PDB file of C-alpha atoms in Angstrom:
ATOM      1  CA  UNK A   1      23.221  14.017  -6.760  1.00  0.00           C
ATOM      2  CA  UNK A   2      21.565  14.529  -3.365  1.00  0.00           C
ATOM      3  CA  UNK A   3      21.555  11.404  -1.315  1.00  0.00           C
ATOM      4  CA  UNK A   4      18.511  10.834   1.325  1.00  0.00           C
ATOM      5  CA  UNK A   5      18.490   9.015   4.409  1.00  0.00           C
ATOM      6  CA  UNK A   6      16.183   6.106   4.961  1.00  0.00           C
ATOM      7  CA  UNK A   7      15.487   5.238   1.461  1.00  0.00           C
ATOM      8  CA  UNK A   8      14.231   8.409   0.483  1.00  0.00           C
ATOM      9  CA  UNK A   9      12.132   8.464   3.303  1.00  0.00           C
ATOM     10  CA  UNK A  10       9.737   7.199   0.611  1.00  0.00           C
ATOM     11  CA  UNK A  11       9.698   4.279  -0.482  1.00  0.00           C
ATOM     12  CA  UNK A  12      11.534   1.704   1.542  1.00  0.00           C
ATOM     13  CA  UNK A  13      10.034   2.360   4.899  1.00  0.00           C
ATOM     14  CA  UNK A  14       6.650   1.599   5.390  1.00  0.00           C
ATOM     15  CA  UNK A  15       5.519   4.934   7.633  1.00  0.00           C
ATOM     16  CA  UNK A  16       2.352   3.061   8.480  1.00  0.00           C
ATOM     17  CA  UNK A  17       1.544   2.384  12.030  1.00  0.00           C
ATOM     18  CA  UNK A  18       2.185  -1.909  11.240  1.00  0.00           C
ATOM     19  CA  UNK A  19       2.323  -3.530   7.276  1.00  0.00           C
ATOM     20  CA  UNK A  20      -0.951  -4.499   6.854  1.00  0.00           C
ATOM     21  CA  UNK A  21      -2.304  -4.997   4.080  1.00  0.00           C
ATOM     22  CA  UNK A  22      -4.812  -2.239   4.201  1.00  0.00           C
ATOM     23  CA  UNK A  23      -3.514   0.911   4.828  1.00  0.00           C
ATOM     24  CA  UNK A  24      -5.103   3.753   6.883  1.00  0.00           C
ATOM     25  CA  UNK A  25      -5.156   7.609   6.614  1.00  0.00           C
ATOM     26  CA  UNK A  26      -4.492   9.068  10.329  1.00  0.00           C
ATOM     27  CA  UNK A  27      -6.116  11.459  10.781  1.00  0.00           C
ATOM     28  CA  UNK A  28      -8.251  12.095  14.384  1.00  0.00           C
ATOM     29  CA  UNK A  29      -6.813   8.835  15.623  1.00  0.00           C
ATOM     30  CA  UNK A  30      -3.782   7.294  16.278  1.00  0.00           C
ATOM     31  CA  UNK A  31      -2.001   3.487  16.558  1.00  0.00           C
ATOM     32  CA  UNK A  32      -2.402   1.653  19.897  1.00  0.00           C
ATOM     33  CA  UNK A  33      -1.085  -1.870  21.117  1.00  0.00           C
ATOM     34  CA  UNK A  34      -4.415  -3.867  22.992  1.00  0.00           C
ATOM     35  CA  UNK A  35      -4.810  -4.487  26.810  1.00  0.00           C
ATOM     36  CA  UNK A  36      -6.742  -6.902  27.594  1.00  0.00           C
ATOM     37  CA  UNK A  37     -10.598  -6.482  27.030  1.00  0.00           C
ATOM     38  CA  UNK A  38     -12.707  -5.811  29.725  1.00  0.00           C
ATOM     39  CA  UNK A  39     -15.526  -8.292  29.105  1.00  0.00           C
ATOM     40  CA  UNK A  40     -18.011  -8.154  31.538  1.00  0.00           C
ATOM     41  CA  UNK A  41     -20.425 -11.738  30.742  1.00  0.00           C
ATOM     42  CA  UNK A  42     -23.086 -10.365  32.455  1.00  0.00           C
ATOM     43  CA  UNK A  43     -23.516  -6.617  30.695  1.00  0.00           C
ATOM     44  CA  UNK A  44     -25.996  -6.783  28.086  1.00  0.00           C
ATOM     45  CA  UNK A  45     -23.670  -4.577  25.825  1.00  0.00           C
ATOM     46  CA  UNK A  46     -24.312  -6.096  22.460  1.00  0.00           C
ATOM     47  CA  UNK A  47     -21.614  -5.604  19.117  1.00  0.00           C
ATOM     48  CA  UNK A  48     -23.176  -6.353  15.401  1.00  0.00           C
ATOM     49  CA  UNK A  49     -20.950  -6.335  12.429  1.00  0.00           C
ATOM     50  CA  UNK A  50     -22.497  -6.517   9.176  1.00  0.00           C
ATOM     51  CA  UNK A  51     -20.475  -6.371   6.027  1.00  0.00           C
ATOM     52  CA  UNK A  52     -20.299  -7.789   2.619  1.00  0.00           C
ATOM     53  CA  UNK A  53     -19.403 -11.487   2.170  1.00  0.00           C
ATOM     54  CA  UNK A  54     -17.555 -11.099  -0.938  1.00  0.00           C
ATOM     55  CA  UNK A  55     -15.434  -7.953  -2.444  1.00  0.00           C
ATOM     56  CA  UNK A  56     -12.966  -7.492  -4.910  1.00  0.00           C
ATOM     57  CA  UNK A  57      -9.556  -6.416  -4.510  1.00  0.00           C
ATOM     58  CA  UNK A  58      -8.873  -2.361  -3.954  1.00  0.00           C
ATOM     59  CA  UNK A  59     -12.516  -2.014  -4.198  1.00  0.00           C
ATOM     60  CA  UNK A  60     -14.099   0.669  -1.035  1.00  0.00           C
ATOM     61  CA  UNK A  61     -16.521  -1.363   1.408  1.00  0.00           C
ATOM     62  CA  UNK A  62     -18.215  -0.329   4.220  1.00  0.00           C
ATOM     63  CA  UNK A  63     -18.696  -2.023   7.807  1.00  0.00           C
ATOM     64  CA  UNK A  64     -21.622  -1.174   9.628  1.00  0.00           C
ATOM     65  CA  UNK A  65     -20.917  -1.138  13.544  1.00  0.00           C
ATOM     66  CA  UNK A  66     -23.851  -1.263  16.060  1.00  0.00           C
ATOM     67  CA  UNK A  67     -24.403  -1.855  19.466  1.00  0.00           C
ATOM     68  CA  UNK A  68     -27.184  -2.403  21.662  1.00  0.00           C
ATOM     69  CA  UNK A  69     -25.592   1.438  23.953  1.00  0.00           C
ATOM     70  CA  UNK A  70     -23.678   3.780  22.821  1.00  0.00           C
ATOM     71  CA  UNK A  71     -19.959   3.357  21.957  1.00  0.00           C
ATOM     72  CA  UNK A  72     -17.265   5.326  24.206  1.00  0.00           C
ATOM     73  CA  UNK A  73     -14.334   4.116  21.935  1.00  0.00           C
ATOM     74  CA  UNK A  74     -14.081   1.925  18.975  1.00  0.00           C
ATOM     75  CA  UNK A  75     -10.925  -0.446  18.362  1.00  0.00           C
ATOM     76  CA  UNK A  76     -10.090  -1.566  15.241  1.00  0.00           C
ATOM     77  CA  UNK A  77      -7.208  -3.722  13.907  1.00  0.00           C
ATOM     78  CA  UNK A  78      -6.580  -6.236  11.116  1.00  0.00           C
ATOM     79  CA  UNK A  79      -3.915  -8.848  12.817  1.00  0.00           C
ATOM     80  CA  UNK A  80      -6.344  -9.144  16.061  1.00  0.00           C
ATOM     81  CA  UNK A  81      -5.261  -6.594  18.316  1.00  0.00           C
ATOM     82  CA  UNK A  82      -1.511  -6.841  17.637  1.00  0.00           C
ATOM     83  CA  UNK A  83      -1.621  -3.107  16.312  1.00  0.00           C
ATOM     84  CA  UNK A  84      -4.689  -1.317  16.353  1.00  0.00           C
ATOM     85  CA  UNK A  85      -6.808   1.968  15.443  1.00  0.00           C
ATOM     86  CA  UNK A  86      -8.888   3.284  18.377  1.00  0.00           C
ATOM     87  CA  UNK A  87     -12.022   6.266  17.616  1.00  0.00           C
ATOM     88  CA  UNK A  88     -13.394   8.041  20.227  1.00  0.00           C
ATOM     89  CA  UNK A  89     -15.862  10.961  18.670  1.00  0.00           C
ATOM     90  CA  UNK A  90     -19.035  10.580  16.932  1.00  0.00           C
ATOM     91  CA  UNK A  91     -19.547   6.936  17.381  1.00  0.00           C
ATOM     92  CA  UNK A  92     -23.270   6.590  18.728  1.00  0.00           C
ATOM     93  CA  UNK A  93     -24.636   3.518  18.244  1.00  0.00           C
ATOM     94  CA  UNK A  94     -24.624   2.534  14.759  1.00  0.00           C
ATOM     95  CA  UNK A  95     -21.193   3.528  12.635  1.00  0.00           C
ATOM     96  CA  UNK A  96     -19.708   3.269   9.578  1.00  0.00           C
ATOM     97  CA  UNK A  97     -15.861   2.426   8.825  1.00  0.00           C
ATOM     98  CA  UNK A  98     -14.332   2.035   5.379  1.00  0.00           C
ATOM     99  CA  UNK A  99     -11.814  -0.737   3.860  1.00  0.00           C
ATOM    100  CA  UNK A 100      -9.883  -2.043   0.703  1.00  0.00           C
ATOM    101  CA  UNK A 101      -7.537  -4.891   0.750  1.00  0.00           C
ATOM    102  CA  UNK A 102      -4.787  -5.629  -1.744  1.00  0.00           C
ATOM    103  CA  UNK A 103      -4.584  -9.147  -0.881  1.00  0.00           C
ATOM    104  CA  UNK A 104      -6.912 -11.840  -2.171  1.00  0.00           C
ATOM    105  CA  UNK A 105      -7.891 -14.653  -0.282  1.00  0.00           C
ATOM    106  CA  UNK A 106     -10.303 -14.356   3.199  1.00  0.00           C
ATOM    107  CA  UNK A 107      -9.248 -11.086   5.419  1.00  0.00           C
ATOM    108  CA  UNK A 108     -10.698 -10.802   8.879  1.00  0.00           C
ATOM    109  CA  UNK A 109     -10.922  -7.196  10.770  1.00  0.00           C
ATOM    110  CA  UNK A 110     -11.192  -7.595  14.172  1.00  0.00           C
ATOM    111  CA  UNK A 111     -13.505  -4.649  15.995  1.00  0.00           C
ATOM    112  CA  UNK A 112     -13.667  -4.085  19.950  1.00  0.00           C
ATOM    113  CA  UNK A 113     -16.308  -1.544  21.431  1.00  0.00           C
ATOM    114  CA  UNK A 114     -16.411  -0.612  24.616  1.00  0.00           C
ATOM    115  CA  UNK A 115     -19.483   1.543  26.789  1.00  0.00           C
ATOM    116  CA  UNK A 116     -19.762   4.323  29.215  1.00  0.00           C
ATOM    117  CA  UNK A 117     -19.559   1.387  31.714  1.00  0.00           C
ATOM    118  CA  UNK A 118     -16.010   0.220  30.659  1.00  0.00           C
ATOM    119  CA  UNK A 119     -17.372  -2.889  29.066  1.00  0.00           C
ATOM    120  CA  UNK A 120     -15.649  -4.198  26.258  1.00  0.00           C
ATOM    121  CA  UNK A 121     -17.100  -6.724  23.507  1.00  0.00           C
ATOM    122  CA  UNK A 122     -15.497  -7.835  20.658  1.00  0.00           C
ATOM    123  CA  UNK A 123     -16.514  -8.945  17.066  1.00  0.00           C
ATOM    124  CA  UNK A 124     -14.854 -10.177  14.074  1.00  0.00           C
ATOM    125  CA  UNK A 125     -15.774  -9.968  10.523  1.00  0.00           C
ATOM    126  CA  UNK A 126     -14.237 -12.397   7.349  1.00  0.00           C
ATOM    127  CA  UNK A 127     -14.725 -10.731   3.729  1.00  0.00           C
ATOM    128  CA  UNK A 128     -13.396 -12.890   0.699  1.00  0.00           C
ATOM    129  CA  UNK A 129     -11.216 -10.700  -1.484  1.00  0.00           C
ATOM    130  CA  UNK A 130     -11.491 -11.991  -4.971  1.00  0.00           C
ATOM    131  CA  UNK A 131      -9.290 -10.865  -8.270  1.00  0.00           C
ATOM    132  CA  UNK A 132     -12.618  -9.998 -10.075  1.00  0.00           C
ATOM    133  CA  UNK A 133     -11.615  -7.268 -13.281  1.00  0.00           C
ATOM    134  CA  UNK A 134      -8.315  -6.416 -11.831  1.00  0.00           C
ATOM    135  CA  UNK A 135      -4.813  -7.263 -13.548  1.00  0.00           C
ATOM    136  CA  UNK A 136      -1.711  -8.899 -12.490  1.00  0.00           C
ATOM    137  CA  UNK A 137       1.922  -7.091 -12.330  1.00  0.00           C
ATOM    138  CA  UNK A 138       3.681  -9.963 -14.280  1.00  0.00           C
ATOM    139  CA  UNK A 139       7.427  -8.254 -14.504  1.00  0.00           C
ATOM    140  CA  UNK A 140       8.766  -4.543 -14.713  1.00  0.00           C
ATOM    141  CA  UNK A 141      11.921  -3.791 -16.930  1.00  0.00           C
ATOM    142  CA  UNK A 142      13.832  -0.644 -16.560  1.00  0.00           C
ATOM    143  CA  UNK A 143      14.736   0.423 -19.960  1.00  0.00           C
ATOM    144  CA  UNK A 144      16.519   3.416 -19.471  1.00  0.00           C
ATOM    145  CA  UNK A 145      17.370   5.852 -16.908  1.00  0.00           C
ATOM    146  CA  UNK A 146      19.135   9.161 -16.186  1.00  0.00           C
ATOM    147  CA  UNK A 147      23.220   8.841 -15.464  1.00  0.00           C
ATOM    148  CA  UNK A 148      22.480   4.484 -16.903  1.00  0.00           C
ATOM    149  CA  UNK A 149      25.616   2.775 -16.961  1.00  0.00           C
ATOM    150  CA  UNK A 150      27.862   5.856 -15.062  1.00  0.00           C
ATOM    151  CA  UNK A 151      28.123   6.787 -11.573  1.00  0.00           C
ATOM    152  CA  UNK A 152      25.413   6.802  -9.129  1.00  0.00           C
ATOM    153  CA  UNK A 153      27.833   6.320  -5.868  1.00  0.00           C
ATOM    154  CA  UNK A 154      30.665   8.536  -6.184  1.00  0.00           C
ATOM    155  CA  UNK A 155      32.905   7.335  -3.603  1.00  0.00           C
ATOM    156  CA  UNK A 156      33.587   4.200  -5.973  1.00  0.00           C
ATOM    157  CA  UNK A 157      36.434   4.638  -8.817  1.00  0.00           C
ATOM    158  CA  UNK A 158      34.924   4.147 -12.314  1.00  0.00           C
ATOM    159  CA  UNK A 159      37.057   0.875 -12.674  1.00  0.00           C
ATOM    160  CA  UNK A 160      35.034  -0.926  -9.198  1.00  0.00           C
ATOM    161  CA  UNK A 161      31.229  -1.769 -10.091  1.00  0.00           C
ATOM    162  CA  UNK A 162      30.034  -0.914  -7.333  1.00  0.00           C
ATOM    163  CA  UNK A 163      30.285   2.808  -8.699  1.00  0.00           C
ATOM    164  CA  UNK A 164      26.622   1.791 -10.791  1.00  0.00           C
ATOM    165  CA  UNK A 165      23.128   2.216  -8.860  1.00  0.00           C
ATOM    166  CA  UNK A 166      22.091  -0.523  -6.790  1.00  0.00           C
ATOM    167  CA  UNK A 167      18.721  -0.490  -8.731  1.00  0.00           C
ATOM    168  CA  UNK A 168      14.790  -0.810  -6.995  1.00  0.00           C
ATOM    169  CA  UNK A 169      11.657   0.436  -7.136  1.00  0.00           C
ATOM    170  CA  UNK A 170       8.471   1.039  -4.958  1.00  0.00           C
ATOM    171  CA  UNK A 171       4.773   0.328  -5.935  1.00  0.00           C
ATOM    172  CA  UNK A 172       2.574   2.742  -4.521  1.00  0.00           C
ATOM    173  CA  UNK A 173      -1.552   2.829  -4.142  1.00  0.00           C
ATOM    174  CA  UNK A 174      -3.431   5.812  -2.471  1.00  0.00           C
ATOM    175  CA  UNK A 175      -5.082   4.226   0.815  1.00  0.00           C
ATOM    176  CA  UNK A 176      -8.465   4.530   2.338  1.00  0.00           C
ATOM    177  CA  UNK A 177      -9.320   7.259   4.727  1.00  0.00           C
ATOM    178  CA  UNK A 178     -11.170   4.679   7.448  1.00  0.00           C
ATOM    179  CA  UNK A 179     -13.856   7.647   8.176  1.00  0.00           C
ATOM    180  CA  UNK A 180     -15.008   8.936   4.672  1.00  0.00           C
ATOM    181  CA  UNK A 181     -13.611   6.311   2.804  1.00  0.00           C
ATOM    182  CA  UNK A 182     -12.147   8.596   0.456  1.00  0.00           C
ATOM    183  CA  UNK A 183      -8.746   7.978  -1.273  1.00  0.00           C
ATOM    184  CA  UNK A 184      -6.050  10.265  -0.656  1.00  0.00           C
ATOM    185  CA  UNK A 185      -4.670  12.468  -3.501  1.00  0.00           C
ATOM    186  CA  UNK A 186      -1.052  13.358  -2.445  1.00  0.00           C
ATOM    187  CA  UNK A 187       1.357  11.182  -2.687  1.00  0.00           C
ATOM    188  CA  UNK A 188       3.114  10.251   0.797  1.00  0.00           C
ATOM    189  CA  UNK A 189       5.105   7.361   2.985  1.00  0.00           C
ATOM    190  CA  UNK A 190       1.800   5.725   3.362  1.00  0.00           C
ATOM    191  CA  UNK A 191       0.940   5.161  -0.127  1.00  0.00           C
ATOM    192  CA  UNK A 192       4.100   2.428  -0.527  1.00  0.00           C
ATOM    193  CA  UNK A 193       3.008  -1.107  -1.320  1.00  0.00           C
ATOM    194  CA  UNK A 194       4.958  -3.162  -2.273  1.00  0.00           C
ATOM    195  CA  UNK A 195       9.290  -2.719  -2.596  1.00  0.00           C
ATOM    196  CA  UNK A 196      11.712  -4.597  -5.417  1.00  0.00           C
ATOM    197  CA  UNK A 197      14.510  -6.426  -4.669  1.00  0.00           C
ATOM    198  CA  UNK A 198      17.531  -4.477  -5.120  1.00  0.00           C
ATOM    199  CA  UNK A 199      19.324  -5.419  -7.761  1.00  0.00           C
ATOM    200  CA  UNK A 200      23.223  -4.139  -7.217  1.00  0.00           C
ATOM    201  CA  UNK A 201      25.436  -2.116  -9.678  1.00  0.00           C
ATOM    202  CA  UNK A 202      23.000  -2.221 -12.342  1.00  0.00           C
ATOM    203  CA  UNK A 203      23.665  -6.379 -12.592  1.00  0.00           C
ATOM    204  CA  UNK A 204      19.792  -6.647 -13.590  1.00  0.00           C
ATOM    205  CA  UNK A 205      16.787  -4.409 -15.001  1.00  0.00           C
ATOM    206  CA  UNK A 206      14.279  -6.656 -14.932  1.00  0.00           C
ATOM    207  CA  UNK A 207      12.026  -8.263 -11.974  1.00  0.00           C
ATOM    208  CA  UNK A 208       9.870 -11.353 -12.446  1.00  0.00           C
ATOM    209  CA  UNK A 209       6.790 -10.628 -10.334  1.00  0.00           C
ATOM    210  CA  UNK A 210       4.868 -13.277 -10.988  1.00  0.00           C
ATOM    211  CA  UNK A 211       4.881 -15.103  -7.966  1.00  0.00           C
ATOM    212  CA  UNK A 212       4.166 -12.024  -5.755  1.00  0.00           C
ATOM    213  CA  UNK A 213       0.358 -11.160  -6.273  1.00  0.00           C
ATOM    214  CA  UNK A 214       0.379  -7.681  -7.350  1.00  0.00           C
ATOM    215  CA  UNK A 215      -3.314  -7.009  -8.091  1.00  0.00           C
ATOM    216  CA  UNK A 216      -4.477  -3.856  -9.518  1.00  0.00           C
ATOM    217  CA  UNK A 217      -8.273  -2.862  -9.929  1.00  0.00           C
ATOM    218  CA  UNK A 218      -7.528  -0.167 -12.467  1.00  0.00           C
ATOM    219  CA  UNK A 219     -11.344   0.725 -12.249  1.00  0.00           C
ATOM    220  CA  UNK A 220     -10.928   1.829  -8.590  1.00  0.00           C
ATOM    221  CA  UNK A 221      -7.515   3.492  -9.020  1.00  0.00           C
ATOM    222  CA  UNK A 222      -3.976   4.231 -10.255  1.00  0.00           C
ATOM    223  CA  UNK A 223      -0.631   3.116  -9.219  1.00  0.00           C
ATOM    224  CA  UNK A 224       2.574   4.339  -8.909  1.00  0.00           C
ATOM    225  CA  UNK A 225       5.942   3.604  -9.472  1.00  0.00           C
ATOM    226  CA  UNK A 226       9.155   5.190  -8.447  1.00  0.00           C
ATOM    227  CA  UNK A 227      12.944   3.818  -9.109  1.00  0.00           C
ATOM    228  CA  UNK A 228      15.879   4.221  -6.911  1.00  0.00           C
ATOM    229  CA  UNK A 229      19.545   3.797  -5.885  1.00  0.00           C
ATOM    230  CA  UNK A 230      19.920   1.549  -2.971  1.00  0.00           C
ATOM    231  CA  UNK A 231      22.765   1.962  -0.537  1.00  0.00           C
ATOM    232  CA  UNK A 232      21.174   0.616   2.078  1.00  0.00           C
ATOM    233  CA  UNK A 233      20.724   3.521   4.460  1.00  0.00           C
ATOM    234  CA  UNK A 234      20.637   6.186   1.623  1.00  0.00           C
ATOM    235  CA  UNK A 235      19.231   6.336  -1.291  1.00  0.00           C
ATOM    236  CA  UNK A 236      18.769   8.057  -4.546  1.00  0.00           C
ATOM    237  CA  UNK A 237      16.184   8.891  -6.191  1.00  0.00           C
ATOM    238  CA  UNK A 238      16.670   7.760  -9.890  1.00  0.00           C
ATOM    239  CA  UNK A 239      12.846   9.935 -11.059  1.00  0.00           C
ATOM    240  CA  UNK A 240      15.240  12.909 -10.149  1.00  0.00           C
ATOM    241  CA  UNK A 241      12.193  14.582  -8.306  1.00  0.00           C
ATOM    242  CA  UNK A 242      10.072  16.178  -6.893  1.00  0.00           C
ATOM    243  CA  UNK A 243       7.919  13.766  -8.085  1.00  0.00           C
ATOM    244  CA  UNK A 244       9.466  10.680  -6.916  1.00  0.00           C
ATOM    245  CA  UNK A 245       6.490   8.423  -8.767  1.00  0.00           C
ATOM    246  CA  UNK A 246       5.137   8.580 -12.178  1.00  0.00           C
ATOM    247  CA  UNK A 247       1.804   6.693 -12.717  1.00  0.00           C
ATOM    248  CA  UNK A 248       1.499   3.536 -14.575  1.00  0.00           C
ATOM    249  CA  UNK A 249      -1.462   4.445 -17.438  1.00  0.00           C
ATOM    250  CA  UNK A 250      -3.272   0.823 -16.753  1.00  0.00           C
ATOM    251  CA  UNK A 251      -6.655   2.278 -17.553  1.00  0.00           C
ATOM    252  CA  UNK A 252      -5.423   3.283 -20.790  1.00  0.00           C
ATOM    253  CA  UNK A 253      -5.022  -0.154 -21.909  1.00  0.00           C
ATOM    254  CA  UNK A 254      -7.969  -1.519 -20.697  1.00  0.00           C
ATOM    255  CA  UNK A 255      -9.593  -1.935 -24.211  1.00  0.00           C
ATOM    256  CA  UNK A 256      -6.955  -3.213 -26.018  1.00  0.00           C
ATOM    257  CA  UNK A 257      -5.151  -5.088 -23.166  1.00  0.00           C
ATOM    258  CA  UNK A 258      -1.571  -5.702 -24.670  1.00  0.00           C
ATOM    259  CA  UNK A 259       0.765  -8.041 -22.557  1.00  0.00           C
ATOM    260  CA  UNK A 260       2.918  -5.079 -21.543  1.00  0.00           C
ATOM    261  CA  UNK A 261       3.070  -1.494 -21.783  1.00  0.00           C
ATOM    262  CA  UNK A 262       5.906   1.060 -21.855  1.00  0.00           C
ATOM    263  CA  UNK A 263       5.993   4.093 -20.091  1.00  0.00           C
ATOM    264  CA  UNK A 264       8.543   6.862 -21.645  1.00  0.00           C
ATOM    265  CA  UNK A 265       8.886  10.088 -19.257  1.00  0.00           C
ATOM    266  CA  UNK A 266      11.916  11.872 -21.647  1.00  0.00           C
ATOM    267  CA  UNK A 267      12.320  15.063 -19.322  1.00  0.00           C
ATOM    268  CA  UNK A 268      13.806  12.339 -16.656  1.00  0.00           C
ATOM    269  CA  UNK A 269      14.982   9.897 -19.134  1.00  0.00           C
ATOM    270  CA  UNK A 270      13.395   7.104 -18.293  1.00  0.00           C
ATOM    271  CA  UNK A 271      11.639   4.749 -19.999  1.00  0.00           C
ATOM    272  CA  UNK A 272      10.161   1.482 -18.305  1.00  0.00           C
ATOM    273  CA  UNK A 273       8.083  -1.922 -19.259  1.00  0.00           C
ATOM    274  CA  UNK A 274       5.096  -3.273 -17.211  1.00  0.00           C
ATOM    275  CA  UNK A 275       4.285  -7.103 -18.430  1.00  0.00           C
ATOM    276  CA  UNK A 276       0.368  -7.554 -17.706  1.00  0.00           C
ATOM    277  CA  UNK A 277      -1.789 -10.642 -17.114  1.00  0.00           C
ATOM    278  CA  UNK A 278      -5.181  -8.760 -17.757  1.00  0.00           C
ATOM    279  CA  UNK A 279      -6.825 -12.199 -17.547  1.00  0.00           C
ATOM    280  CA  UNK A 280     -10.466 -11.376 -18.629  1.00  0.00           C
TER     281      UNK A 280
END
């Protein structure tokens, strides 16, 4: 079994520039840490931010930006300038940037224009992400698994436990592209959501989730899942991939809504439960 350093590189680290809770796609611009603006009281530099008061959760908004000249650079960030996102092409006067949150509750994005002057101004705007049609991860079980119950970590004798796969998974959603507001299609580092707690040498296959918020709008998207072996700075990858995720069908359900579905992939031998609070 190949081992991979950093948690497969795929779903324990978040690749993302910080962990907020909505994730970019880099593409033309890159992460930044914030100076200190450079307001000038007396310009006449004017920001607007107009945006929807209400959205629901992984659903694609748009923010229109406009200013009374046009825009050299652009800042945005979502934990107020701690990490950031500057643009610097095709910004005018009047632009459009795309978001989805996973979170529910009010979310404030923080923008910062400055002119051809230097001159900085800085606007805020609050949307309130509500649940709306989307359904709640209650618990995931891991049924079954390739090599269950025999030796994931080699350098462990079969009479010490710790021979068995230190068991986790990774939730993954495809993220907004801040420009188009497109969602990606390839699964990558910046897809990861949310991470299980490890549970060691196979002691439990079965997380209670329902005190950790997972929201899915399964009219907006699909999610992912991918198990692993956790040793901590290693890992491997229990889907036995290329691919490292297999979707969870949600929008198959949607009609009939049963309190949990099973997914069976028999080429890996796996076979997993998903307990749903659909909640309509």
């Amino acid at each position: 079994m190949v081992k991979f350093k950093s948690m497969l590189n795929f779903f324990v680290k978040k690749s993302f520039c910080s962990n907020l809770i909505v994730v970019f796609a880099f593409f033309s611009f890159g992460c930044s840490t914030s100076d200190d603006s450079n307001n000038d009281d007396s310009s006449n530099f004017v920001l607007t931010i107009t945006a929807s008061n209400t959205i629901e959760v992984d659903t694609v908004f748009d923010v229109t930006i406009s200013t009374s000249e046009l825009m050299q650079s652009l800042e945005v960030s979502l934990d107020n300038f701690q990490t950031s996102i500057t643009h610097v092409d095709h910004l005018g006067d009047n632009t459009l940037r795309y978001f989805s949150f996973n979170n529910l509750g009010n979310q404030t994005i923080y923008f910062k224009a400055k002119n051809n002057a230097g001159i900085e101004v800085v606007d805020t705007v609050t949307v309130n992400v509500v649940r709306g049609d989307a359904i709640k991860i209650e618990s995931i079980t891991l049924n079954s698994f390739f090599n269950m119950g025999s030796t994931w970590d080699d350098e462990f004798p079969t009479s010490n436990l710790n021979h068995l796969a230190d068991v986790a998974f990774g939730l993954l959603k495809p993220p907004i592209d801040m420009l188009t507001g497109n969602r990606s299609a390839t699964p990558s580092t910046s897809w990861l959501w949310y991470t299980a707690t490890t549970h060691n040498n196979e002691s439990s296959l079965n997380w209670n989730l329902q005190n950790d918020d997972l929201y899915i709008n399964a009219n907006e998207l699909n999610v992912f899942i991918g198990f692993f072996d956790d040793d901590g700075e290693f890992a491997q990858d229990l889907m036995l991939g290329p691919p490292f995720e297999r979707a969870i069908p949600i929008d198959n359900y949607i009609d009939s809504q049963p309190i949990s579905i099973t997914v069976n992939e028999p080429d890996i031998n796996l076979n997993f439960t998903v307990g749903i609070d659909w909640l309509q």
